Short mmCIF file of C-alpha atoms and ligand atoms in Angstrom, two decimals:
data_model
loop_
_atom_site.label_atom_id
_atom_site.label_comp_id
_atom_site.label_asym_id
_atom_site.label_seq_id
_atom_site.Cartn_x
_atom_site.Cartn_y
_atom_site.Cartn_z
CA MET G 1 112.98 70.58 93.21
CA THR G 2 112.56 72.19 89.81
CA LYS G 3 114.76 74.40 89.15
CA VAL G 4 113.68 78.21 89.12
CA ARG G 5 113.33 80.14 86.51
CA THR G 6 112.03 83.40 85.86
CA ARG G 7 111.93 85.78 82.90
CA PHE G 8 111.80 89.47 81.50
CA PRO G 9 110.10 89.89 79.31
CA PRO G 10 109.93 93.53 77.39
CA SER G 11 108.06 94.69 74.38
CA PRO G 12 110.21 97.02 72.72
CA THR G 13 108.39 99.78 71.81
CA GLY G 14 110.30 102.53 72.73
CA TYR G 15 112.66 103.06 76.36
CA LEU G 16 112.90 100.84 78.72
CA HIS G 17 110.60 101.98 81.20
CA ILE G 18 111.43 102.42 85.02
CA GLY G 19 108.68 100.25 86.26
CA SER G 20 109.90 97.72 83.96
CA ALA G 21 113.36 97.98 85.42
CA ARG G 22 112.21 97.34 88.51
CA THR G 23 110.11 93.85 87.21
CA ALA G 24 113.62 92.90 85.52
CA LEU G 25 115.42 93.29 88.65
CA PHE G 26 113.35 91.85 90.92
CA ASN G 27 112.92 88.68 88.32
CA TYR G 28 116.85 88.65 88.15
CA LEU G 29 116.78 88.81 91.94
CA PHE G 30 114.54 85.97 92.26
CA ALA G 31 116.20 83.94 89.94
CA ARG G 32 119.76 84.45 91.70
CA GLN G 33 118.50 83.66 95.32
CA HIS G 34 117.66 80.43 93.85
CA GLY G 35 120.12 79.55 92.16
CA GLY G 36 118.10 79.68 89.38
CA GLU G 37 118.29 80.98 85.77
CA PHE G 38 116.58 84.59 84.37
CA VAL G 39 115.53 84.46 80.74
CA LEU G 40 115.24 87.71 78.94
CA ARG G 41 112.46 87.34 75.87
CA ILE G 42 111.73 90.18 73.45
CA GLU G 43 108.10 90.73 73.14
CA ASP G 44 108.18 91.59 69.43
CA THR G 45 104.77 90.55 67.97
CA ASP G 46 103.31 94.09 67.27
CA ARG G 47 105.01 94.47 64.24
CA GLU G 48 104.23 98.02 63.93
CA ARG G 49 105.05 99.18 67.19
CA SER G 50 108.49 97.57 67.60
CA THR G 51 111.35 98.20 66.57
CA ASP G 52 115.31 97.27 66.42
CA GLU G 53 116.69 100.55 68.05
CA ALA G 54 114.00 100.08 70.73
CA VAL G 55 115.34 96.40 71.21
CA GLN G 56 119.08 97.89 71.09
CA VAL G 57 117.90 100.20 73.99
CA ILE G 58 116.77 97.34 76.49
CA MET G 59 119.93 95.39 75.59
CA ASP G 60 122.02 98.53 76.70
CA SER G 61 119.79 99.06 79.71
CA MET G 62 119.55 95.62 80.75
CA GLU G 63 123.76 96.03 79.99
CA TRP G 64 123.94 98.95 82.14
CA MET G 65 122.17 97.68 84.90
CA GLY G 66 123.88 94.72 85.17
CA LEU G 67 121.05 92.31 85.25
CA ASP G 68 122.97 89.06 83.44
CA TYR G 69 120.33 86.66 81.78
CA ASP G 70 121.68 83.17 81.50
CA GLU G 71 118.87 82.25 78.44
CA GLY G 72 117.95 84.56 75.75
CA PRO G 73 117.37 87.22 74.42
CA PHE G 74 114.53 84.97 72.58
CA PHE G 75 112.03 87.11 70.17
CA GLN G 76 108.82 85.97 69.93
CA THR G 77 108.43 87.06 66.36
CA GLN G 78 110.86 84.14 65.95
CA ARG G 79 108.51 81.74 67.70
CA PHE G 80 105.57 82.19 65.08
CA ASP G 81 105.95 78.70 63.78
CA ARG G 82 105.47 76.98 67.53
CA TYR G 83 102.71 79.60 68.22
CA ARG G 84 100.94 77.92 64.87
CA GLU G 85 101.50 74.71 66.04
CA VAL G 86 100.12 75.31 69.41
CA VAL G 87 97.22 76.81 68.10
CA ASN G 88 96.30 74.17 65.84
CA GLN G 89 97.01 71.65 68.56
CA LEU G 90 93.96 73.38 70.56
CA LEU G 91 91.87 73.81 67.47
CA GLU G 92 92.31 69.75 66.66
CA GLU G 93 91.65 69.17 70.68
CA GLY G 94 88.42 71.47 70.10
CA LYS G 95 89.73 73.78 73.13
CA ALA G 96 89.79 76.51 70.02
CA TYR G 97 87.38 77.38 67.11
CA LYS G 98 87.13 79.81 64.30
CA CYS G 99 85.05 82.58 64.33
CA TYR G 100 83.95 84.26 61.22
CA CYS G 101 82.30 87.07 62.67
CA THR G 102 82.73 90.41 60.68
CA PRO G 103 84.14 93.71 62.93
CA GLU G 104 80.83 95.02 62.08
CA GLU G 105 78.69 91.99 63.70
CA LEU G 106 81.16 92.42 66.66
CA THR G 107 80.28 95.87 67.00
CA LYS G 108 76.84 95.00 67.05
CA MET G 109 77.18 92.50 69.78
CA ARG G 110 79.41 94.81 72.19
CA GLU G 111 76.20 97.73 71.31
CA LEU G 112 73.76 94.82 72.26
CA ALA G 113 75.70 93.67 75.31
CA MET G 114 75.56 97.73 76.69
CA GLU G 115 72.17 98.07 76.02
CA LYS G 116 71.75 95.18 78.18
CA LYS G 117 73.77 96.71 80.65
CA GLU G 118 76.10 93.86 80.37
CA LYS G 119 79.53 93.39 79.72
CA PRO G 120 80.73 93.99 76.16
CA ARG G 121 82.24 90.64 74.85
CA TYR G 122 82.04 88.11 72.63
CA ASN G 123 78.76 86.11 73.01
CA GLY G 124 80.43 82.46 71.81
CA TYR G 125 78.52 82.91 68.29
CA TRP G 126 80.75 80.53 66.71
CA ARG G 127 81.64 78.47 69.69
CA ASP G 128 79.50 75.54 68.72
CA ARG G 129 78.45 76.10 65.41
CA THR G 130 78.28 73.42 62.70
CA ASP G 131 77.11 74.74 59.74
CA THR G 132 79.11 76.79 56.62
CA PRO G 133 81.40 79.36 57.13
CA PRO G 134 80.28 82.41 55.50
CA ALA G 135 82.58 82.80 52.04
CA GLY G 136 85.40 85.17 51.76
CA VAL G 137 85.77 85.83 55.77
CA GLU G 138 89.52 85.06 56.94
CA PRO G 139 88.33 83.73 60.38
CA VAL G 140 90.22 84.43 63.82
CA ILE G 141 91.10 82.05 66.57
CA ARG G 142 89.21 82.16 69.98
CA PHE G 143 90.12 79.53 73.06
CA LYS G 144 87.04 78.24 74.48
CA ASN G 145 87.26 79.57 77.69
CA PRO G 146 85.44 77.34 80.47
CA THR G 147 81.56 78.56 80.86
CA THR G 148 81.62 77.24 84.21
CA GLY G 149 83.82 77.24 87.19
CA ALA G 150 86.48 80.01 88.50
CA VAL G 151 90.01 80.79 88.36
CA VAL G 152 91.85 80.87 91.18
CA ILE G 153 94.96 83.05 90.84
CA ASP G 154 97.04 82.46 94.14
CA ASP G 155 99.07 85.18 94.09
CA ALA G 156 102.27 85.57 95.72
CA VAL G 157 101.97 89.08 96.28
CA LYS G 158 97.85 89.95 96.71
CA GLY G 159 97.20 86.51 97.92
CA PRO G 160 94.13 84.34 95.84
CA ILE G 161 92.07 86.17 93.61
CA ARG G 162 89.12 83.96 91.97
CA VAL G 163 87.62 85.30 88.71
CA GLU G 164 84.51 83.32 87.60
CA ASN G 165 84.83 82.36 84.20
CA SER G 166 81.67 83.69 83.04
CA GLU G 167 83.14 87.28 83.49
CA LEU G 168 85.56 85.61 80.85
CA ASP G 169 85.01 85.49 76.88
CA ASP G 170 86.46 83.51 74.25
CA LEU G 171 89.17 85.21 73.51
CA VAL G 172 91.30 85.73 70.05
CA ILE G 173 94.85 83.88 70.17
CA MET G 174 95.21 83.82 66.44
CA ARG G 175 94.18 87.16 64.22
CA SER G 176 92.79 86.61 60.60
CA ASP G 177 96.34 87.44 59.11
CA GLY G 178 97.85 84.57 61.11
CA THR G 179 99.54 86.42 63.80
CA PRO G 180 99.18 84.86 67.62
CA THR G 181 98.28 87.50 70.61
CA TYR G 182 100.03 88.47 73.31
CA ASN G 183 98.01 86.13 75.68
CA LEU G 184 98.78 82.95 73.59
CA CYS G 185 102.55 83.40 73.23
CA VAL G 186 103.11 84.30 76.64
CA VAL G 187 101.53 81.35 78.18
CA VAL G 188 103.32 78.89 74.83
CA ASP G 189 106.69 81.10 75.84
CA ASP G 190 106.06 80.71 79.43
CA MET G 191 105.25 76.40 79.08
CA ASP G 192 108.48 75.96 76.65
CA MET G 193 110.85 78.27 78.68
CA ASP G 194 109.95 76.41 81.95
CA ILE G 195 109.42 79.38 83.62
CA THR G 196 108.87 78.58 87.36
CA HIS G 197 107.86 82.34 88.32
CA VAL G 198 105.58 84.97 86.96
CA ILE G 199 107.08 88.64 88.16
CA ARG G 200 105.05 90.71 86.91
CA GLY G 201 103.56 94.39 87.17
CA ASP G 202 100.06 94.63 88.27
CA ASP G 203 98.42 96.18 85.30
CA HIS G 204 98.50 92.35 83.81
CA VAL G 205 96.59 91.00 86.26
CA ASN G 206 93.80 90.91 84.26
CA ASN G 207 95.27 88.94 82.25
CA THR G 208 96.36 85.81 84.37
CA PRO G 209 92.91 84.11 84.53
CA ARG G 210 92.92 83.67 80.88
CA GLN G 211 96.34 83.16 80.94
CA ILE G 212 96.12 80.20 83.79
CA ASN G 213 92.81 78.87 81.62
CA ILE G 214 95.21 78.47 78.42
CA PHE G 215 97.71 76.57 80.82
CA ASN G 216 95.07 74.44 81.72
CA ALA G 217 94.20 73.83 78.12
CA LEU G 218 97.27 72.70 77.51
CA GLY G 219 97.80 70.66 80.19
CA ALA G 220 100.93 72.62 81.37
CA LYS G 221 102.12 73.22 85.11
CA LEU G 222 101.10 76.66 86.27
CA PRO G 223 104.12 78.94 87.19
CA VAL G 224 103.65 80.82 90.70
CA PHE G 225 101.91 84.04 89.57
CA ALA G 226 103.28 87.69 91.85
CA HIS G 227 101.95 91.25 90.97
CA LEU G 228 103.98 93.80 92.06
CA PRO G 229 102.19 97.16 92.86
CA MET G 230 102.48 99.77 90.31
CA ILE G 231 104.70 102.57 90.89
CA LEU G 232 103.41 105.83 91.47
CA GLY G 233 104.83 109.64 91.05
CA GLU G 234 105.04 111.75 94.46
CA ASP G 235 100.95 112.95 93.80
CA GLY G 236 100.05 109.22 94.21
CA LYS G 237 99.33 109.16 90.37
CA ARG G 238 100.77 106.62 88.07
CA MET G 239 104.90 107.24 87.56
CA SER G 240 105.27 109.12 84.28
CA LYS G 241 107.23 111.85 82.39
CA ARG G 242 105.33 114.51 84.61
CA HIS G 243 107.42 113.11 87.91
CA GLY G 244 110.61 112.56 86.61
CA ALA G 245 112.52 110.92 83.77
CA VAL G 246 110.93 107.21 83.26
CA SER G 247 113.23 106.03 81.13
CA VAL G 248 116.21 103.85 82.50
CA MET G 249 119.10 105.35 79.94
CA GLN G 250 117.79 108.61 81.04
CA TYR G 251 119.57 108.00 84.69
CA ALA G 252 122.42 106.67 83.25
CA GLU G 253 122.79 109.77 81.07
CA ASP G 254 121.89 112.47 83.82
CA GLY G 255 124.72 110.65 86.01
CA TYR G 256 123.32 108.20 88.27
CA LEU G 257 125.37 105.13 89.38
CA ARG G 258 124.10 101.52 88.43
CA ASP G 259 123.89 100.89 92.02
CA ALA G 260 122.22 103.74 93.12
CA LEU G 261 119.12 103.19 91.00
CA MET G 262 119.22 99.08 91.55
CA ASN G 263 119.03 100.31 95.50
CA HIS G 264 115.85 102.66 94.67
CA LEU G 265 114.37 100.37 92.44
CA VAL G 266 114.45 97.48 94.76
CA ARG G 267 112.84 99.16 97.86
CA LEU G 268 109.82 100.22 94.85
CA GLY G 269 107.17 97.62 96.50
CA TRP G 270 109.74 95.73 98.63
CA SER G 271 111.21 96.28 102.35
CA HIS G 272 113.66 94.58 104.93
CA GLY G 273 112.65 95.76 108.27
CA ASP G 274 113.98 99.96 108.00
CA GLN G 275 117.23 99.36 106.05
CA GLU G 276 117.11 101.77 103.09
CA VAL G 277 120.51 100.76 101.48
CA PHE G 278 121.41 97.72 99.77
CA SER G 279 124.21 96.11 97.98
CA MET G 280 123.61 94.13 95.33
CA ASP G 281 124.88 91.24 97.00
CA GLU G 282 123.12 92.18 100.09
CA MET G 283 119.39 92.56 97.85
CA MET G 284 120.56 89.23 96.11
CA LYS G 285 120.26 87.59 99.83
CA LEU G 286 117.40 89.45 101.44
CA PHE G 287 115.03 89.85 98.81
CA GLY G 288 111.65 87.87 98.83
CA LEU G 289 108.25 87.87 97.42
CA ASP G 290 107.06 87.41 101.00
CA HIS G 291 108.16 91.10 101.72
CA VAL G 292 106.72 92.42 98.18
CA ASN G 293 103.45 94.85 99.25
CA ASN G 294 100.51 95.31 97.76
CA SER G 295 99.96 99.17 97.70
CA GLY G 296 101.58 101.19 94.82
CA ALA G 297 105.19 102.23 95.76
CA VAL G 298 105.83 106.00 95.57
CA PHE G 299 109.18 106.56 93.20
CA ASP G 300 110.87 109.77 95.41
CA VAL G 301 113.42 111.68 93.59
CA LYS G 302 115.05 113.22 96.53
CA LYS G 303 115.50 109.98 98.02
CA LEU G 304 116.63 108.32 94.80
CA ASP G 305 119.58 111.57 95.30
CA TRP G 306 120.47 110.98 98.45
CA LEU G 307 120.72 107.13 97.30
CA ASN G 308 123.16 108.01 94.98
CA GLN G 309 125.18 110.50 97.05
CA GLN G 310 125.69 107.47 99.68
CA TYR G 311 126.70 105.55 96.99
CA MET G 312 129.11 108.47 95.49
CA GLN G 313 130.45 108.63 98.70
CA SER G 314 131.62 105.44 99.15
CA ALA G 315 132.72 104.71 95.51
CA SER G 316 136.23 103.88 94.28
CA THR G 317 138.09 106.66 92.80
CA GLU G 318 138.13 104.32 89.87
CA THR G 319 134.43 104.01 89.16
CA LEU G 320 133.99 108.26 89.96
CA ALA G 321 136.51 108.61 87.56
CA ASN G 322 135.20 106.79 84.90
CA GLY G 323 132.30 108.43 85.42
CA LEU G 324 133.22 111.48 85.54
CA THR G 325 135.07 110.71 82.33
CA THR G 326 131.84 110.08 80.65
CA HIS G 327 130.26 113.21 81.79
CA LEU G 328 132.84 115.30 80.79
CA LYS G 329 132.91 113.99 77.46
CA LYS G 330 129.16 114.39 77.39
CA ALA G 331 129.30 118.34 78.33
CA GLY G 332 132.01 118.69 75.59
CA ILE G 333 134.73 119.81 78.05
CA ASP G 334 137.85 118.85 76.79
CA PHE G 335 139.50 117.40 79.89
CA GLN G 336 143.17 116.45 78.61
CA SER G 337 144.86 119.65 79.51
CA GLY G 338 144.17 119.91 83.05
CA PRO G 339 144.51 118.11 86.16
CA ALA G 340 143.80 114.55 85.90
CA VAL G 341 140.31 113.62 86.17
CA ALA G 342 141.00 111.23 88.94
CA THR G 343 142.13 114.10 91.25
CA VAL G 344 139.01 116.42 90.69
CA ALA G 345 136.50 113.24 90.82
CA GLU G 346 137.96 113.10 94.35
CA LEU G 347 137.70 116.43 95.15
CA LEU G 348 134.12 116.65 94.57
CA ARG G 349 133.30 113.57 96.06
CA ASP G 350 131.28 114.57 98.93
CA ARG G 351 129.51 117.70 96.62
CA ALA G 352 127.44 116.13 94.16
CA LYS G 353 124.53 113.69 93.78
CA THR G 354 124.76 112.91 90.27
CA PHE G 355 128.02 113.06 87.57
CA SER G 356 126.26 115.17 85.66
CA GLU G 357 126.81 117.58 88.84
CA MET G 358 130.00 116.78 89.04
CA ALA G 359 131.02 117.47 85.13
CA GLU G 360 129.57 120.78 86.33
CA GLY G 361 131.78 121.21 89.31
CA ALA G 362 134.42 119.89 87.37
CA LYS G 363 133.96 122.39 84.79
CA PRO G 364 136.34 125.12 85.87
CA PHE G 365 139.16 123.02 86.59
CA TYR G 366 139.42 122.53 82.46
CA GLN G 367 138.24 125.71 81.37
CA ALA G 368 137.95 129.81 82.13
CA PRO G 369 134.79 130.79 83.45
CA THR G 370 133.03 132.37 80.52
CA GLU G 371 130.85 134.61 82.66
CA TYR G 372 130.31 135.55 86.40
CA ASP G 373 127.79 134.58 88.03
CA GLU G 374 125.55 137.10 87.80
CA LYS G 375 124.55 137.89 91.98
CA ALA G 376 128.44 136.36 92.93
CA ALA G 377 129.67 138.77 90.56
CA LYS G 378 127.47 141.97 91.78
CA LYS G 379 128.31 141.02 95.17
CA GLN G 380 131.92 140.78 95.12
CA PHE G 381 133.68 142.32 92.61
CA SER G 382 134.18 145.90 92.77
CA GLN G 383 137.04 148.23 92.30
CA GLU G 384 138.44 147.43 95.88
CA ALA G 385 138.70 144.00 95.05
CA GLY G 386 140.19 144.28 92.32
CA GLU G 387 142.89 145.66 94.01
CA ARG G 388 143.24 142.98 96.48
CA LEU G 389 143.04 140.15 93.69
CA GLN G 390 145.83 142.08 92.10
CA THR G 391 147.72 141.55 95.29
CA VAL G 392 146.52 138.27 95.38
CA HIS G 393 147.96 137.18 91.62
CA ASP G 394 151.26 138.77 92.66
CA ASN G 395 151.69 137.43 95.86
CA LEU G 396 150.73 133.87 93.78
CA ALA G 397 152.68 134.87 90.76
CA ALA G 398 156.01 134.76 93.20
CA LEU G 399 155.06 131.05 94.26
CA GLU G 400 157.37 128.62 92.64
CA ASP G 401 155.61 125.99 94.54
CA PHE G 402 152.10 125.76 93.73
CA SER G 403 151.18 123.31 96.39
CA PRO G 404 147.68 123.54 98.58
CA GLU G 405 149.92 124.25 101.01
CA ALA G 406 152.09 126.97 99.99
CA ILE G 407 148.65 128.57 98.59
CA ASP G 408 147.06 128.73 101.93
CA ALA G 409 150.15 130.18 103.30
CA THR G 410 150.34 132.92 100.73
CA LEU G 411 146.53 133.56 101.04
CA GLN G 412 146.74 134.44 104.72
CA SER G 413 149.67 136.50 104.45
CA THR G 414 147.55 137.67 101.67
CA VAL G 415 145.16 138.78 104.04
CA ALA G 416 147.38 139.93 107.14
CA GLU G 417 149.26 142.50 104.40
CA LEU G 418 145.72 143.92 103.05
CA GLU G 419 144.52 143.84 106.81
CA VAL G 420 140.90 142.39 105.82
CA GLY G 421 139.11 139.38 106.35
CA PHE G 422 139.12 136.21 105.08
CA GLY G 423 136.51 136.52 102.99
CA LYS G 424 137.45 139.81 101.28
CA ILE G 425 139.87 137.77 99.67
CA GLY G 426 138.40 134.45 99.37
CA LEU G 427 134.46 135.27 97.76
CA PRO G 428 136.48 137.16 95.03
CA LEU G 429 138.94 134.73 94.65
CA ARG G 430 136.43 132.06 94.03
CA VAL G 431 134.01 133.87 91.49
CA ALA G 432 137.41 134.75 89.68
CA VAL G 433 138.77 131.37 89.19
CA THR G 434 135.15 129.07 89.13
CA GLY G 435 132.79 131.89 87.60
CA ASN G 436 130.67 131.23 91.40
CA THR G 437 131.11 131.25 94.97
CA ALA G 438 130.06 127.79 95.52
CA SER G 439 133.72 125.37 94.88
CA PRO G 440 135.48 122.87 96.65
CA ALA G 441 138.96 123.75 99.02
CA LEU G 442 140.58 126.96 97.34
CA ASP G 443 143.84 126.10 98.37
CA GLN G 444 143.29 122.35 96.72
CA THR G 445 141.22 124.26 94.07
CA LEU G 446 143.75 126.62 92.67
CA SER G 447 147.12 123.93 92.64
CA PHE G 448 144.94 121.58 90.96
CA MET G 449 144.43 124.26 87.99
CA GLY G 450 147.57 125.24 88.21
CA LYS G 451 149.44 128.57 88.00
CA GLU G 452 149.25 129.62 84.37
CA ALA G 453 145.51 129.25 84.39
CA VAL G 454 144.96 130.71 87.67
CA LEU G 455 147.18 133.70 87.07
CA ALA G 456 144.98 133.96 83.57
CA ARG G 457 142.13 134.13 85.60
CA LEU G 458 143.03 136.41 87.78
CA VAL G 459 144.41 138.82 85.18
CA ALA G 460 140.66 139.37 83.43
CA ALA G 461 138.81 139.13 86.73
CA VAL G 462 141.01 142.08 87.80
CA GLN G 463 140.36 143.81 84.47
CA TYR G 464 136.79 143.51 84.89
CA CYS G 465 136.75 144.33 88.40
CA ARG G 466 138.59 147.87 87.51
CA SER G 467 135.72 147.97 84.85
CA LEU G 468 133.30 148.52 86.80
N1 LIG Z 501 105.90 91.94 77.06
C1 LIG Z 501 104.73 92.27 78.54
C2 LIG Z 501 104.64 93.74 78.82
O1 LIG Z 501 105.73 94.32 78.48
C3 LIG Z 501 105.21 91.42 79.33
C4 LIG Z 501 103.98 90.88 80.22
C5 LIG Z 501 103.90 89.76 80.77
O2 LIG Z 501 105.28 89.81 81.99
O3 LIG Z 501 103.88 88.82 80.90
O4 LIG Z 501 103.88 94.07 79.45
#
């Protein structure tokens, strides 16, 4: 049996789009599941739009996603000699020809076709000509597409798609400056790299019949084609920046766990019963093209947030601590002199949807509030609250052991001493130490912040209250 070989061939023209990431994941899973190989190919023939930075972004994204490839990255720009060789072969075999039409002639051809209400297409003018070509015109090279019959794509997702050859024209495979075009390069690469399965977005489905004809002209074995449904935003339109981040690395930046994003991506177009949560191992076991559906897949950010929270809750302390460290650094928070990041991460584990949220929640453990949340301060701070906080301050100051248990006991006895409900102390105290009323358990929060920090923040809050 031939070994399964899939490929991921992004064009390095910007960030790695979330749709491309899904394509990469499906190809990766399919290869791994079949004990096959996964190839990374950089399609950088569009030299004006391709940049080194974008290549780097692709590499970084692949690494962050953990989609390790067995071969590559291959760069198409390093394979120009090979493409030329194939074009020459097609020319020699009479399967391609030089076309000397000028841009003006092509425009006229298009206009004429439109007047006749026909598809604007190349009419094969130079296909069978034997007369002398015009002087001074560098020809393009066109592929001799069959004129009769039809191409049938036996699509593993969409089922058979039949396209009449009369619908296709003789496409340019090499421009007049000698650079090969996308459809030629892809076929030569997929052939040379022994790709058995081409799994890609269905925005390419129109290219496939043309590519199949080129495969056939080269006598190459056809790969299996599988075209994936587009990723849509919640309004049913094609996923774009309007709907949320579209760059893979933005999700890393925003503090999502890679496993959560991969889980979210695998469900875009593929399902396994009602199951929503899949580990990478499970995905590898269960994934199959037979359960990829044909209709657009909606990228629901709320679902991703939910998944991320699931993964945060079950992540190891180390994963949490690493994630939080990265995002504290990003937020410019100095965490050297506060409680251990792992301790804070554990405390916040169930409260944050992403690491950036967690970093935000961790801030008070490392920094005194620079200002109080307006609403919280208005509600919780007053002259009387200031006096209560002064008592809390004095009682906590007397503690030698600043453990959660000791703090809890002190707060309870302060409540009894002042004869107020716990909220009368607990809420202003939260605002005093964190700037807001939302924080994890108070006893642990205070204990991890440390006595010195807590007392200093209480002094500041008392002062604030007295000034009201
Ligand atoms: N470079 C193409 C793209 O990024 C690849 C298309 C293909 O998979 O053949 O869309």
